[in-house]
Amino acid sequence: MMRTRLMRAMALALVICALGAGTGALSITGQLLDYEKGYVFFTTGDGFRVAPDLRLRSYKTGGPTALQPQARMYARATFDAAGDVSELDLSRAPLTFAGDYAAAHKFAVALSPPVANPALVPKHGGGYCANTVPGKLVPVTITVQVPPDTAPTDQVYMTTDISAWNPQAYLLTRINAMQYRLVLQLLSGTVMHVLFDRGSTQSIQRGENGLQQQPYLLCVGDSTVQAYTRTIYHWGDEQHGNLSAPQAFPTPYNPAPFPNLPTPPPSP
Amino acid sequence: MSDVPLRRLSLRLAVLALFALALCAPAGAATIVRLHANRIAFYYDRFLIEADGNVRVQTSDGMTVTGQAFTMDLRLNRFMVAGHVHVDSPSGSQDGAALADFLSFNRVYFVPITTEPDRWTFINGDFKHPVKGLVMPGDTFYFPDLAHARVYLYARSAVIGAQAFVRFGPSRVALVGHAYVPFPSYYLNFSTNQNLGANSLAGANFDGTYQFAGNANAISAVHVRYDTVNKAYLSFEQHLSSKNAYAVFSLNPATTTSKYWNLLLDDRPSKTFEIQTFTQLHTVQYGLGQPFQAQQVTNVQLTQALKRAFLQGNYQFFNASLLAPFAPNINAGAINAFFPYHPSNASLGISTSDEQFGKLPFFERMRFGFGFQHNSYGLQTIGGVPYTTIWDHYAGFTIYSNPIRIGSPMKRFTDLYLNAILDKQRTWNSTPHYIDTTSTTFSLSKTFNQHLSSYLMYNVNNTGDYYTNGLQSVAYAPFVPALNGSSYPGYAAFHGQATLRTLSLGATYTNLDYFTFSLLARQHKDFPAPIPFLFPLPPTNVLGQFLYPNFLGQPAFDITGDLRFRLNPHMSIDISRSYYFNYENLRWTPQFIFQVMQ
C-alpha cells in the first residue's frame, strides 16, 4: 500500500510541470490545501511562502477575482526569483495538474530536514492486494465451483461487504453443472470481502468443515484481466438438517419421497 | 397457555433476545470518528465522505481537529482535514495546514505551521513526540477526484466506526434519481463481519430497508416490503453481532394480522463448534391484541468440525397450536383454529470432506447418519399398524468431476468442458420401508467470449420407494386415472419407482456492466408421464417460485427467461417468466417474478 502511495506521489510529480508562460517564471498548477500565515499549501503537502504583494487573479479570465484561496480550490502558482509565490490564479473548476514540481519543490518551506520513511519502501509479494496502481478498469472473472448437490434451477449470488452483505447483490450465471460465473468491471485497487450464497443469508456458503465460512478477500490488481476462482463446499441451507426457512412451517411428515402423488380413487 | 397472553410471551421473547444480544455484543474497539460540518456529502458509489465549512472532527483517541474541508475514504480507512487546521490532542494544541489520519496504520500526518511550515508524523497515538521530517506517502493530502461521482446523501453530522459503519444525522437521501428524501438519520454498515448482514426475513418482491440506528455491533431497521401474498407491509428487524456470535430478531410482517416473530441465534464457542437456532412464532392477531391463532417452530443445529469431516446434529419441534382449543375470541369473525399436533424430529449425521481419486479429476464425498420422526397423533400406518415414531438411518455418497477440458487449451474462451455428477443414497426406516435415490448429471459447457456462454445438461433422477413384507402393492395400489373423459392406463405401471429425465439448454449474455439475460429451455421425459391435471403442482413461495425443483407431473417442455438490470450501484431489478407450452392449459406462468434488490 505504501508503495502505491509512493507511486501516486511520483505520478503527481510528473503531472505538475513548469509552465514557462513566456516570461521564464516558474509556475505550477494544482489543488490547494490551505492559505494562511503567509504560506500557500498544495495537496502535495508542500507549503510555499507568498510574496507580500501577492496578486490574486481568476484562472479563467486572467483578471481580478473575488475568490480567496482555500482548501479544495484549484490554482496556478507563479514563483518570483526569490522562490516566493507572487501570483495565484484561482479556479473552483478542476484544473489539470501541471508544472515542474521538481523545480518548485526546492522552494517548499519545511523546518525539519527530510527523514527516510522505511514504511514507504516497496514491498514484494502480497498478490493483487499490493503494488497496484489504482484507477484502471479491470474485467474480473469470478468463477465458483458449487457443491454437487446444487439443484439445476438454483441461482447463485455473491454477497460482499461493500453491499452491506445483501445476499442478492451480484447474480452469477451457470456455465456448467458445477460452475457459476460473474464478470465485473472493477477499478484496480478495489478491495472487497465476498461470500457466495443461494439468494438468502440462510444459504450463505459454509466451510468444508461445516462451520461458518470467513469472507474471502478479493483485491483487484492492475492487470488487463483478472480471474478469481473459489470452491464452495456446502450451502448453509443444505438439507442435512431440518432448518426451516423463515415463514415456512414444517409440513406434516410425508413418508413418500413424492410430495405431490395423486390421490387414488376410493376403493369400492 | 391460554391464560398467558401471547402478547406477553412475544414481548418476553423479544426482551430475552435483546438481552442475549447485548451480552454477546460488546462495544467494538474500532476508532470512532465524530464529524460535524456545514455540509457533509456521502458518495455511496465510492464510499467517500466529503465535508466543507466549519469542519469539526473528534476521534475516540482524544484528538479534536477543526478546519475548512474534510475527506474520508471509508474503504481505505483514512481521513484528512485541510484549511486553517487546529488540532487539540491530549498533549496540547497546534495550528497547521492539513492533517491526515491513516487509521489502519495508527499514523497521523500533519503539516503544522509554527514559525514556518513543517512535517510531523504521530505514530501509535503518541502526540507528545512527533517524528519530524518523516517522508510521507505521496497522496497523503489528496482530495479525491469527484468529477463523475454523484452525491447519495447530504447531512450535517456523522459518526463513523472505522471499517465498520457510518451513521449520519438528519439526512437527505437520493433514493431514486435526483430526488432527495429527508430522513431523521441514516445508517450504513460496510463491515467485513458478515454477521450483521444475517437476516431472518422471508423473501419479498420488493424490500426497501431503512436502517435508522446502529453501531459496529448492532443495526435497527424498518423494512418496507411487498410480495404477492401479503401485498405491502412493514417489518422490523434488530441485528446484534460480536466476533463469534450474532442474533437477529424480526417481526415480519408487522402490519398484517398474520405476524411472524423470528429469532435467529448463532454462536461459535470454539473454532470447531457452532450452534445455530431458529425460532419462529406465528400469531394471527389484530395489532398486538389477543391472538386467535398461534404456532411455533424451533430448530437447533449443532456442528462439530472433525478431521476431514463434520458431525452435525439437528433437532426440530413444532407446536401447531399454542392456544387452548376454545380460547375466548374477542374479535368477531376471527377463527380460532386448533391443531393438537406437536411433532418433533432429530438427526445426527457425518459428512466427509471431498477426496480425490488418485490424480484423476474425480472426487467423492460420503454421508451417513440416523434420526427419528415423532408425532404422538401418528405418522404413518403400514399394514394396519400405526406408527407414532419412526427411526431412520441413511448412507450416501457423491462422485463428481472437476470440469474436464475437451478441445484445445490454446484457444481462450472457445473450449468445451465436461462435468459429471453421481449421487446415491439409501434411507432405511424402522418400518418395513426404505427409499433409494440416485441422481446422475452430465453437462457440456462452452464459453464463447466474455459476454456469452452456454451449456447443455442431462440429468436423471431415480427415486425408489420400497415397502417390504409384501406391502408395496398396498402402498402403491395401481390404478388407472381418468380425467376429462380420457383414461391413462400407463400410470398403473407406477409402483413407487420414478425416473425424471431432464435435458436442459442454457445460455447467458452479459454486457459486463449492468445487464444480464439468461435463457433456460428444458425437456422433461419422466416416468410416470406428466398427465395433465393429475398431479397437483407444488406450492409456491411469496415470489411465485415452486418450493421444490423436482416433482411428478412436470410439463414436458418449459422455457424460462431471466433479466437482471442494475439500476444503480445499489439497486437491481430481476424479472423472470416461464412458458409451459400449453401444459394444463398453462402457457405463461401466472405472473412475472419481479424482484427489486436494494
mmCIF file with all atom_site columns, C-alpha atoms in Angstrom, chain B residues 1 3 14 48 81 205 261 264 280 299 338-339 380 433-434 462 511 540 591 594:
data_model
loop_
_atom_site.group_PDB
_atom_site.id
_atom_site.type_symbol
_atom_site.label_atom_id
_atom_site.label_alt_id
_atom_site.label_comp_id
_atom_site.label_asym_id
_atom_site.label_entity_id
_atom_site.label_seq_id
_atom_site.pdbx_PDB_ins_code
_atom_site.Cartn_x
_atom_site.Cartn_y
_atom_site.Cartn_z
_atom_site.occupancy
_atom_site.B_iso_or_equiv
_atom_site.pdbx_formal_charge
_atom_site.auth_seq_id
_atom_site.auth_comp_id
_atom_site.auth_asym_id
_atom_site.auth_atom_id
_atom_site.pdbx_PDB_model_num
ATOM 1  C CA . MET B 1 1   ? -51.171 -21.317 27.643  1.00 0.00 ? 1   MET B CA 1
ATOM 2  C CA . ASP B 1 3   ? -54.144 -17.849 30.347  1.00 0.00 ? 3   ASP B CA 1
ATOM 3  C CA . ALA B 1 14  ? -38.037 -10.022 22.263  1.00 0.00 ? 14  ALA B CA 1
ATOM 4  C CA . LEU B 1 48  ? -16.322 8.709   0.192   1.00 0.00 ? 48  LEU B CA 1
ATOM 5  C CA . VAL B 1 81  ? -8.772  17.755  7.298   1.00 0.00 ? 81  VAL B CA 1
ATOM 6  C CA . ASN B 1 205 ? -40.645 -8.885  -4.387  1.00 0.00 ? 205 ASN B CA 1
ATOM 7  C CA . TRP B 1 261 ? -41.848 -13.337 15.142  1.00 0.00 ? 261 TRP B CA 1
ATOM 8  C CA . LEU B 1 264 ? -32.074 -16.398 14.893  1.00 0.00 ? 264 LEU B CA 1
ATOM 9  C CA . GLN B 1 280 ? -40.463 -18.705 14.812  1.00 0.00 ? 280 GLN B CA 1
ATOM 10 C CA . ASN B 1 299 ? -34.732 -25.644 15.060  1.00 0.00 ? 299 ASN B CA 1
ATOM 11 C CA . PHE B 1 338 ? -56.909 -25.626 16.889  1.00 0.00 ? 338 PHE B CA 1
ATOM 12 C CA . PHE B 1 339 ? -54.484 -28.320 15.783  1.00 0.00 ? 339 PHE B CA 1
ATOM 13 C CA . GLN B 1 380 ? -47.897 -43.433 9.149   1.00 0.00 ? 380 GLN B CA 1
ATOM 14 C CA . HIS B 1 433 ? -39.775 -49.404 4.260   1.00 0.00 ? 433 HIS B CA 1
ATOM 15 C CA . TYR B 1 434 ? -36.650 -47.987 2.578   1.00 0.00 ? 434 TYR B CA 1
ATOM 16 C CA . ASN B 1 462 ? -34.277 -42.119 -9.964  1.00 0.00 ? 462 ASN B CA 1
ATOM 17 C CA . ASN B 1 511 ? -22.726 -6.776  -21.191 1.00 0.00 ? 511 ASN B CA 1
ATOM 18 C CA . THR B 1 540 ? -45.043 -21.674 -4.377  1.00 0.00 ? 540 THR B CA 1
ATOM 19 C CA . GLN B 1 591 ? -47.220 -13.812 -13.216 1.00 0.00 ? 591 GLN B CA 1
ATOM 20 C CA . PHE B 1 594 ? -40.379 -9.455  -10.242 1.00 0.00 ? 594 PHE B CA 1
#
